[in-house]
Amino acid sequence: MRVVIVGGGPVGMTTALLLARHGVPTTVLEAQPRRELVGSRSICVQRDVLDILERAGVGAQVAEVGVTWTHGRTFYREHQVGEIRFAETGSAAFPPFVNTPQTVVELLLEQRVAAEPLVDLQYGQRVTGLAQDAASVTVSTVDGSVAGSHCVAADGAHSAVRSLLGLPFDGMSFDDRFLIADIRADLGFTAERRFYFDPPWNPGRQVLVHPQPGGVWRIDWQVPADFDLANENLDDRIRKIVGAADYEIVWLSVYRFQQRRVPRMRVGRVLLAGDAAHVMSPFGARGLNSGIADADNLAWKITLDRQELAGPALLPSYDTERGAAAEENLRVTGDTMRFLVPRTEEERAHRVDVLTRAITDESARAEIDSGRLATPFSYADSPLTTSAGTLCPDARLMRGGRLRELATFRVLTYWCDWRPADAWERVVVGEVLPLEREGDTVLADALGLKPRQAVLVRPDGHVAAVLTEPPGGLAAAVTAALRRATGW
């Protein structure tokens, strides 16, 4: 039986490709009759999400066709009040951030899907009904119905599946709107993110400038709630940024940002992911990145559930873990939006005070909130976690390949020994990776391991347990951590 995925966007296709890697067939139902490749939409892909996309088969391509940026500046009026520089890539497979338009990411995913026989992508399949029992889910469309062992709802902010489940989508909308433009022009500086607070050419509000491939720049202007694009002098607005340089408008759109989430991300055998489960302001690049992380979390859990290797707590843990991640992202982006779009006199006064002090006081610059950039969420408080919960560091292995390329449970041992105790452990644990060899001690050092310790790493790369070998050996401790990490 297949898994039914509703929504053929980046989250839906990534889910399908991750499941295919586990040998799970999927049917992807996309409501639109064809893919519309317009506009940049989400552009900023974080390093650890590139690792996930690489497990789906496209991470290196997404990085290669995008623009790597490691430098950002923040301005208040005519003053520079902030600067960030990311460290060099080092031993990581990818740079900290790559700007690749969502349309390009979708194209690469679709090409990979077309080459994957386990994925059946169908267009023009608007979902009209949903029913489930203890063993399966049936999704009805305008052309019929499809049955699956599970259903993943990745059908966006206006999710049909969410509506059919009767789930509310509580939250708020911000009054101010944002004019977003993709403009091809030479701005006179290289791949650099620039954030402007209260510039003379957009007084009282802000502008964000982001590089894209092909000499295109993504520009976000905060504009009033009554902004009318039809009556706007766009040339005058754009000239304030590009000066006398030639420019070409590639795409325009006006958005009102929202902060919303469902009360739970799993209902029976239906799991909601991406914008179907949570929407948030894009400042900090937490939207698409968190949706891809949702896909990574649910794919291995559905796989083990289908194989009857999972305990009763594994599927419910998707809501526990990714619901907490959504809550954290909404808290962070909510704080950012209160700084960018103050709603009270107190918030406005705080913003002006911070920005004014930052002109001369470097210590005040840490209080400026132009978007806390996305980082992986830690599952330290998850019921699946014995200890740690953070994303495991990546490294090239002496056996070949990189740790994050692996998509199964693995046990990393450091001057100790462990072997699966029974058939269940032999199936669940893909590999045992000793770290004593000189090249692998880089990973042991990154994990802070001491001799006679072992680490249990989940299929999504998060650490489920760091264990010290007791006098009787590791067997019982690893078994207990592995049982807990699989929902038993």
XYZ file of C-alpha atoms in Angstrom:
488
model
C 0.000 0.000 0.000
C 1.248 3.475 -0.854
C 1.498 6.627 1.248
C -0.739 9.428 -0.047
C 0.830 12.884 -0.088
C -1.456 15.845 -0.700
C 0.472 18.737 -2.205
C 3.204 18.657 -4.835
C 5.256 21.580 -3.579
C 8.759 21.346 -2.111
C 7.619 19.776 1.178
C 5.398 17.204 -0.527
C 8.009 16.193 -3.094
C 10.778 16.036 -0.488
C 8.581 13.773 1.631
C 7.987 11.487 -1.354
C 11.690 11.249 -2.186
C 12.704 10.576 1.416
C 10.087 7.827 1.654
C 11.287 6.385 -1.659
C 14.779 6.114 -0.217
C 13.258 3.841 2.438
C 11.538 1.822 -0.294
C 8.086 3.292 0.402
C 5.897 4.034 -2.668
C 3.867 7.257 -2.699
C 1.131 8.959 -4.682
C 1.448 12.758 -4.688
C -1.791 14.640 -5.397
C -1.341 18.221 -6.601
C -4.469 20.364 -7.033
C -3.013 22.676 -9.686
C -3.160 21.499 -13.322
C 0.518 22.382 -13.822
C 3.459 23.831 -11.935
C 3.599 27.637 -12.001
C 7.236 28.688 -12.064
C 6.959 32.362 -11.162
C 8.721 34.439 -8.550
C 11.357 33.695 -5.988
C 9.030 33.013 -3.037
C 11.141 31.245 -0.392
C 14.805 31.654 -1.304
C 17.046 31.091 1.717
C 18.037 27.442 2.313
C 19.917 26.631 5.505
C 22.919 24.269 5.578
C 21.246 21.472 7.540
C 18.224 21.608 5.239
C 20.572 21.210 2.271
C 21.698 17.988 3.978
C 18.085 16.806 4.055
C 17.611 17.752 0.410
C 20.792 15.841 -0.413
C 19.282 12.713 1.159
C 16.335 13.375 -1.159
C 18.808 13.574 -4.045
C 18.967 17.314 -4.842
C 20.922 19.103 -2.093
C 24.154 19.530 -4.053
C 22.216 20.809 -7.073
C 20.261 23.317 -4.976
C 23.550 24.634 -3.571
C 25.297 24.672 -6.940
C 22.675 26.746 -8.771
C 22.117 29.137 -5.857
C 24.078 32.072 -4.464
C 26.151 31.466 -1.351
C 26.230 34.428 1.013
C 28.327 34.698 4.148
C 28.039 38.420 4.838
C 25.151 40.593 5.972
C 24.848 44.261 6.937
C 22.147 46.104 8.860
C 21.533 49.861 8.537
C 19.495 52.390 10.503
C 18.844 55.415 8.324
C 22.304 56.304 6.950
C 24.246 54.430 9.655
C 25.524 50.842 9.583
C 24.482 49.323 12.905
C 25.177 45.640 12.409
C 27.219 43.094 10.516
C 27.302 39.300 10.388
C 29.931 37.066 8.842
C 29.543 33.323 8.716
C 32.595 31.145 9.160
C 34.018 29.246 6.213
C 32.346 25.960 5.319
C 35.131 23.946 6.963
C 34.348 20.222 7.137
C 30.641 20.687 6.398
C 29.257 19.575 3.036
C 27.435 22.861 2.423
C 27.769 26.581 3.205
C 25.687 28.139 6.020
C 23.060 29.592 3.647
C 22.361 29.389 -0.059
C 19.822 31.584 -1.824
C 18.026 29.486 -4.426
C 14.525 30.535 -5.551
C 11.766 28.139 -4.525
C 10.794 27.747 -8.180
C 14.257 26.350 -8.947
C 14.141 24.049 -5.907
C 10.781 22.734 -7.116
C 12.141 22.135 -10.621
C 15.047 20.117 -9.273
C 12.754 18.107 -7.002
C 10.332 17.455 -9.840
C 13.140 16.188 -12.070
C 14.204 13.820 -9.326
C 10.610 12.690 -8.791
C 10.226 11.962 -12.508
C 13.232 9.627 -12.315
C 11.964 7.841 -9.175
C 9.640 4.888 -9.985
C 8.300 4.752 -6.420
C 6.754 8.254 -6.707
C 3.589 8.881 -8.728
C 3.007 12.652 -9.053
C -0.469 13.537 -10.340
C -1.598 17.061 -11.285
C -5.140 18.420 -11.312
C -6.156 16.316 -8.296
C -8.096 18.651 -6.021
C -8.907 16.833 -2.784
C -12.605 16.663 -1.884
C -12.801 14.103 0.904
C -10.855 12.111 3.464
C -11.633 9.067 5.583
C -9.454 6.885 7.775
C -9.606 3.849 10.007
C -7.081 1.984 12.130
C -5.223 0.616 9.102
C -5.500 3.078 6.207
C -6.464 6.493 4.868
C -8.611 7.113 1.781
C -8.313 10.442 0.001
C -11.007 11.425 -2.501
C -10.304 13.768 -5.405
C -12.269 15.186 -8.300
C -11.270 12.076 -10.306
C -11.750 9.285 -7.773
C -10.023 8.085 -4.612
C -6.629 6.853 -3.496
C -5.964 4.653 -0.477
C -2.770 4.639 1.531
C -1.302 3.440 4.786
C -0.789 7.091 5.824
C -1.521 10.554 4.469
C 0.829 13.527 4.553
C -0.896 16.906 4.160
C 1.603 19.245 2.512
C -0.962 21.295 0.626
C -0.044 24.750 1.878
C -1.591 27.521 3.914
C -5.061 26.938 2.414
C -4.858 23.192 3.082
C -7.881 21.181 1.974
C -6.868 18.317 4.251
C -6.705 20.613 7.275
C -10.225 21.837 6.503
C -11.530 18.289 6.030
C -10.078 17.335 9.405
C -11.862 20.312 10.986
C -8.652 21.699 12.446
C -8.557 25.413 13.293
C -5.650 27.543 12.072
C -5.423 30.048 14.884
C -3.049 32.980 14.917
C -2.851 36.522 13.608
C -2.195 38.665 10.547
C -0.087 41.838 10.531
C -1.710 45.027 9.266
C 1.272 46.249 7.276
C 1.919 44.592 3.964
C 5.129 43.786 2.108
C 5.861 44.530 -1.527
C 8.187 41.834 -2.822
C 10.049 42.307 -6.094
C 12.601 40.250 -7.987
C 14.742 42.745 -9.901
C 17.616 42.040 -12.262
C 20.186 44.814 -11.819
C 23.783 45.591 -10.898
C 23.597 47.058 -7.398
C 27.325 47.640 -7.126
C 27.990 45.062 -4.404
C 28.364 41.298 -4.388
C 26.413 38.476 -2.750
C 25.473 40.192 0.490
C 22.266 40.445 2.522
C 21.321 44.026 3.456
C 18.635 45.106 5.896
C 17.595 48.756 6.101
C 15.627 50.163 9.056
C 13.866 53.455 8.381
C 15.823 54.394 5.231
C 15.082 57.867 3.810
C 13.507 56.197 0.787
C 11.075 54.138 2.922
C 10.641 56.281 6.060
C 9.301 54.621 9.200
C 9.530 51.163 7.702
C 12.197 48.778 6.403
C 13.632 47.157 3.305
C 15.423 43.826 2.902
C 17.704 43.102 -0.069
C 18.779 39.509 -0.831
C 20.931 38.179 -3.725
C 19.647 35.548 -6.132
C 21.222 33.706 -9.068
C 21.523 35.377 -12.463
C 22.050 38.909 -11.197
C 18.545 39.012 -9.670
C 17.877 40.633 -6.293
C 14.935 39.955 -4.003
C 13.742 43.238 -2.454
C 11.115 43.347 0.312
C 9.600 46.749 1.125
C 7.372 47.125 4.166
C 4.392 49.198 2.984
C 1.214 50.533 4.650
C -1.916 48.415 4.954
C -3.670 50.507 2.266
C -0.808 50.125 -0.258
C -2.134 49.938 -3.842
C 0.284 48.406 -6.331
C -1.798 49.587 -9.281
C -1.298 53.241 -8.336
C 2.307 52.959 -7.171
C 5.194 54.715 -8.899
C 7.395 51.632 -8.916
C 10.173 53.199 -10.937
C 10.645 55.912 -8.336
C 10.695 53.321 -5.527
C 13.152 51.051 -7.344
C 15.443 53.923 -8.385
C 16.005 54.701 -4.707
C 17.864 51.379 -4.525
C 19.360 50.814 -8.007
C 20.169 54.457 -8.768
C 20.734 55.122 -12.467
C 21.520 51.479 -13.290
C 19.383 49.608 -15.782
C 16.969 47.173 -14.185
C 14.361 44.610 -15.145
C 11.375 43.643 -13.012
C 11.196 39.850 -12.977
C 8.310 39.368 -10.512
C 6.102 41.411 -8.199
C 3.812 40.434 -5.372
C 2.220 41.948 -2.260
C 1.848 39.913 0.922
C 0.397 40.288 4.373
C 2.409 38.060 6.706
C 0.706 35.779 9.179
C 1.602 33.730 12.244
C -0.594 30.617 12.530
C -0.459 26.935 13.429
C -2.738 23.961 13.886
C -3.349 22.724 17.444
C -1.919 19.320 16.508
C 0.096 18.104 13.524
C -1.162 14.507 13.568
C -4.707 13.205 13.431
C -4.683 9.417 13.375
C -2.767 8.359 10.271
C -2.754 11.864 8.791
C 0.307 14.059 9.385
C 0.359 17.770 8.498
C 3.593 19.383 7.322
C 4.906 22.746 6.140
C 2.451 25.589 5.563
C -0.499 23.223 6.033
C 0.541 23.031 9.699
C 2.206 26.399 10.351
C 2.811 29.719 8.609
C 5.153 32.426 9.819
C 6.920 35.581 8.772
C 9.845 34.907 6.399
C 12.320 37.045 8.359
C 14.823 34.473 9.602
C 14.136 31.974 6.788
C 12.135 29.608 8.999
C 9.210 28.804 6.693
C 10.414 26.473 3.946
C 13.327 25.287 6.079
C 10.988 24.137 8.854
C 8.690 22.466 6.317
C 11.574 20.400 4.918
C 12.517 19.477 8.501
C 8.909 18.306 9.019
C 9.311 15.999 6.001
C 12.575 14.610 7.358
C 10.999 13.894 10.745
C 7.909 12.134 9.476
C 9.463 10.034 6.681
C 11.394 7.613 8.878
C 8.572 7.395 11.403
C 6.023 6.444 8.747
C 8.508 3.906 7.367
C 9.007 2.133 10.699
C 5.271 2.277 11.402
C 4.543 0.589 8.053
C 7.156 -2.085 8.769
C 5.572 -2.771 12.180
C 8.924 -2.015 13.797
C 7.671 1.091 15.605
C 6.187 1.303 19.048
C 2.846 2.999 19.760
C 4.519 6.288 20.721
C 6.498 6.809 17.497
C 3.828 8.289 15.215
C 2.424 10.559 17.985
C 5.971 11.850 18.559
C 5.798 13.643 15.204
C 3.345 16.139 16.694
C 5.325 16.372 19.942
C 8.614 17.132 18.196
C 7.572 19.181 15.196
C 4.790 20.921 17.109
C 7.407 22.149 19.574
C 9.602 23.241 16.651
C 6.687 25.174 15.122
C 5.983 26.827 18.461
C 9.616 27.899 18.769
C 9.728 29.251 15.206
C 6.528 31.205 15.768
C 7.896 32.638 19.011
C 11.115 33.755 17.292
C 9.395 35.190 14.217
C 6.740 36.806 16.415
C 9.452 38.645 18.345
C 10.976 39.762 15.042
C 7.685 41.057 13.696
C 7.012 43.000 16.899
C 10.338 44.742 16.322
C 9.723 45.270 12.593
C 6.024 46.156 12.862
C 5.432 47.540 16.381
C 1.787 47.427 17.404
C 1.932 49.485 20.607
C 3.559 52.733 21.686
C 5.788 50.758 24.034
C 7.018 48.516 21.198
C 7.613 51.524 18.939
C 9.569 53.326 21.649
C 11.682 50.222 22.273
C 12.529 49.912 18.588
C 13.567 53.575 18.252
C 15.604 53.392 21.460
C 17.520 50.271 20.355
C 18.234 51.554 16.852
C 19.289 54.999 18.084
C 21.652 53.583 20.709
C 23.105 51.139 18.163
C 24.547 54.029 16.130
C 27.218 54.660 18.756
C 26.917 51.759 21.194
C 28.019 48.430 19.737
C 26.573 46.532 22.702
C 23.079 47.700 21.712
C 23.383 46.076 18.297
C 22.644 42.639 19.704
C 19.143 43.915 20.566
C 18.314 44.661 16.905
C 15.957 42.002 15.579
C 15.877 41.797 11.783
C 15.212 38.053 11.865
C 16.972 35.350 13.881
C 18.254 33.038 11.161
C 16.994 29.449 11.095
C 18.846 26.783 13.064
C 17.966 23.098 13.607
C 15.547 22.446 16.457
C 16.750 20.266 19.335
C 14.563 17.352 20.436
C 16.078 17.323 23.924
C 12.615 17.218 25.528
C 11.212 14.553 23.194
C 9.895 11.309 24.700
C 12.133 9.534 22.154
C 15.321 11.080 23.534
C 17.400 9.406 26.240
C 19.999 12.191 26.199
C 21.071 15.029 23.860
C 18.485 15.476 21.037
C 20.619 17.919 19.088
C 21.519 17.433 15.452
C 24.628 15.294 15.189
C 27.681 17.003 13.673
C 28.473 15.938 10.133
C 31.807 14.532 8.988
C 33.342 12.531 6.175
C 33.774 8.914 7.276
C 36.823 6.748 6.715
C 34.517 4.050 5.323
C 33.456 6.546 2.634
C 30.638 9.089 2.354
C 29.372 11.452 5.040
C 27.459 10.710 8.223
C 24.443 12.810 7.221
C 24.065 10.914 3.951
C 22.928 7.875 5.926
C 19.181 7.577 6.445
C 18.887 4.816 9.061
C 19.557 4.458 12.754
C 23.280 4.069 13.397
C 25.401 3.466 16.462
C 28.706 5.323 16.721
C 31.145 3.607 19.063
C 34.367 5.044 20.515
C 36.736 2.492 21.988
C 33.904 0.168 22.898
C 31.926 -2.546 21.160
C 28.292 -3.108 20.333
C 26.533 -5.537 18.024
C 22.776 -5.972 17.462
C 21.327 -8.375 20.003
C 18.449 -9.740 17.919
C 16.724 -9.634 14.516
C 14.758 -6.459 15.376
C 17.940 -4.540 16.190
C 19.653 -5.854 13.048
C 16.801 -4.450 10.932
C 16.441 -1.109 12.743
C 20.138 -0.225 13.010
C 21.599 0.308 9.590
C 25.256 0.458 10.614
C 27.662 0.352 13.516
C 30.379 2.970 12.941
C 33.530 2.683 15.094
C 35.266 6.070 15.441
C 38.730 4.944 16.579
C 40.408 5.354 13.183
C 42.353 8.566 12.872
C 40.072 10.204 10.295
C 36.941 9.396 12.298
C 38.239 10.955 15.512
C 37.192 14.312 14.016
C 33.586 13.233 14.581
C 34.382 11.858 18.033
C 35.952 15.187 18.956
C 32.983 17.149 17.571
C 30.669 15.043 19.736
C 32.933 15.452 22.769
C 33.186 11.684 23.226
C 35.361 9.962 25.785
C 36.663 6.416 25.381
C 34.047 3.743 26.016
C 31.149 5.892 24.902
C 28.604 5.295 22.155
C 26.093 7.512 20.372
C 22.727 6.471 18.945
C 21.844 8.637 15.921
C 18.342 8.714 14.433
C 17.593 8.517 10.697
C 17.056 12.308 10.631
C 20.526 12.877 12.102
C 19.458 13.846 15.620
C 21.205 12.273 18.574
C 18.878 9.979 20.509
C 21.372 8.994 23.207
C 24.976 9.392 24.352
C 25.862 6.313 26.423
C 28.816 5.385 28.603
C 29.634 1.684 28.614
C 28.768 0.156 32.002
C 30.777 -2.743 33.465
C 28.466 -5.305 31.917
C 28.773 -3.906 28.393
C 26.684 -1.661 26.155
C 24.049 -4.144 25.067
C 21.310 -3.315 27.572
C 21.864 0.470 27.404
C 21.761 0.641 23.596
C 18.711 -1.616 23.473
C 16.852 0.592 25.949
C 17.762 3.786 24.041
C 16.850 2.223 20.709
C 13.513 0.973 22.021
C 12.753 4.420 23.396
C 13.815 6.144 20.141
C 11.450 3.940 18.131
C 8.423 4.624 20.293
C 8.423 1.650 22.620
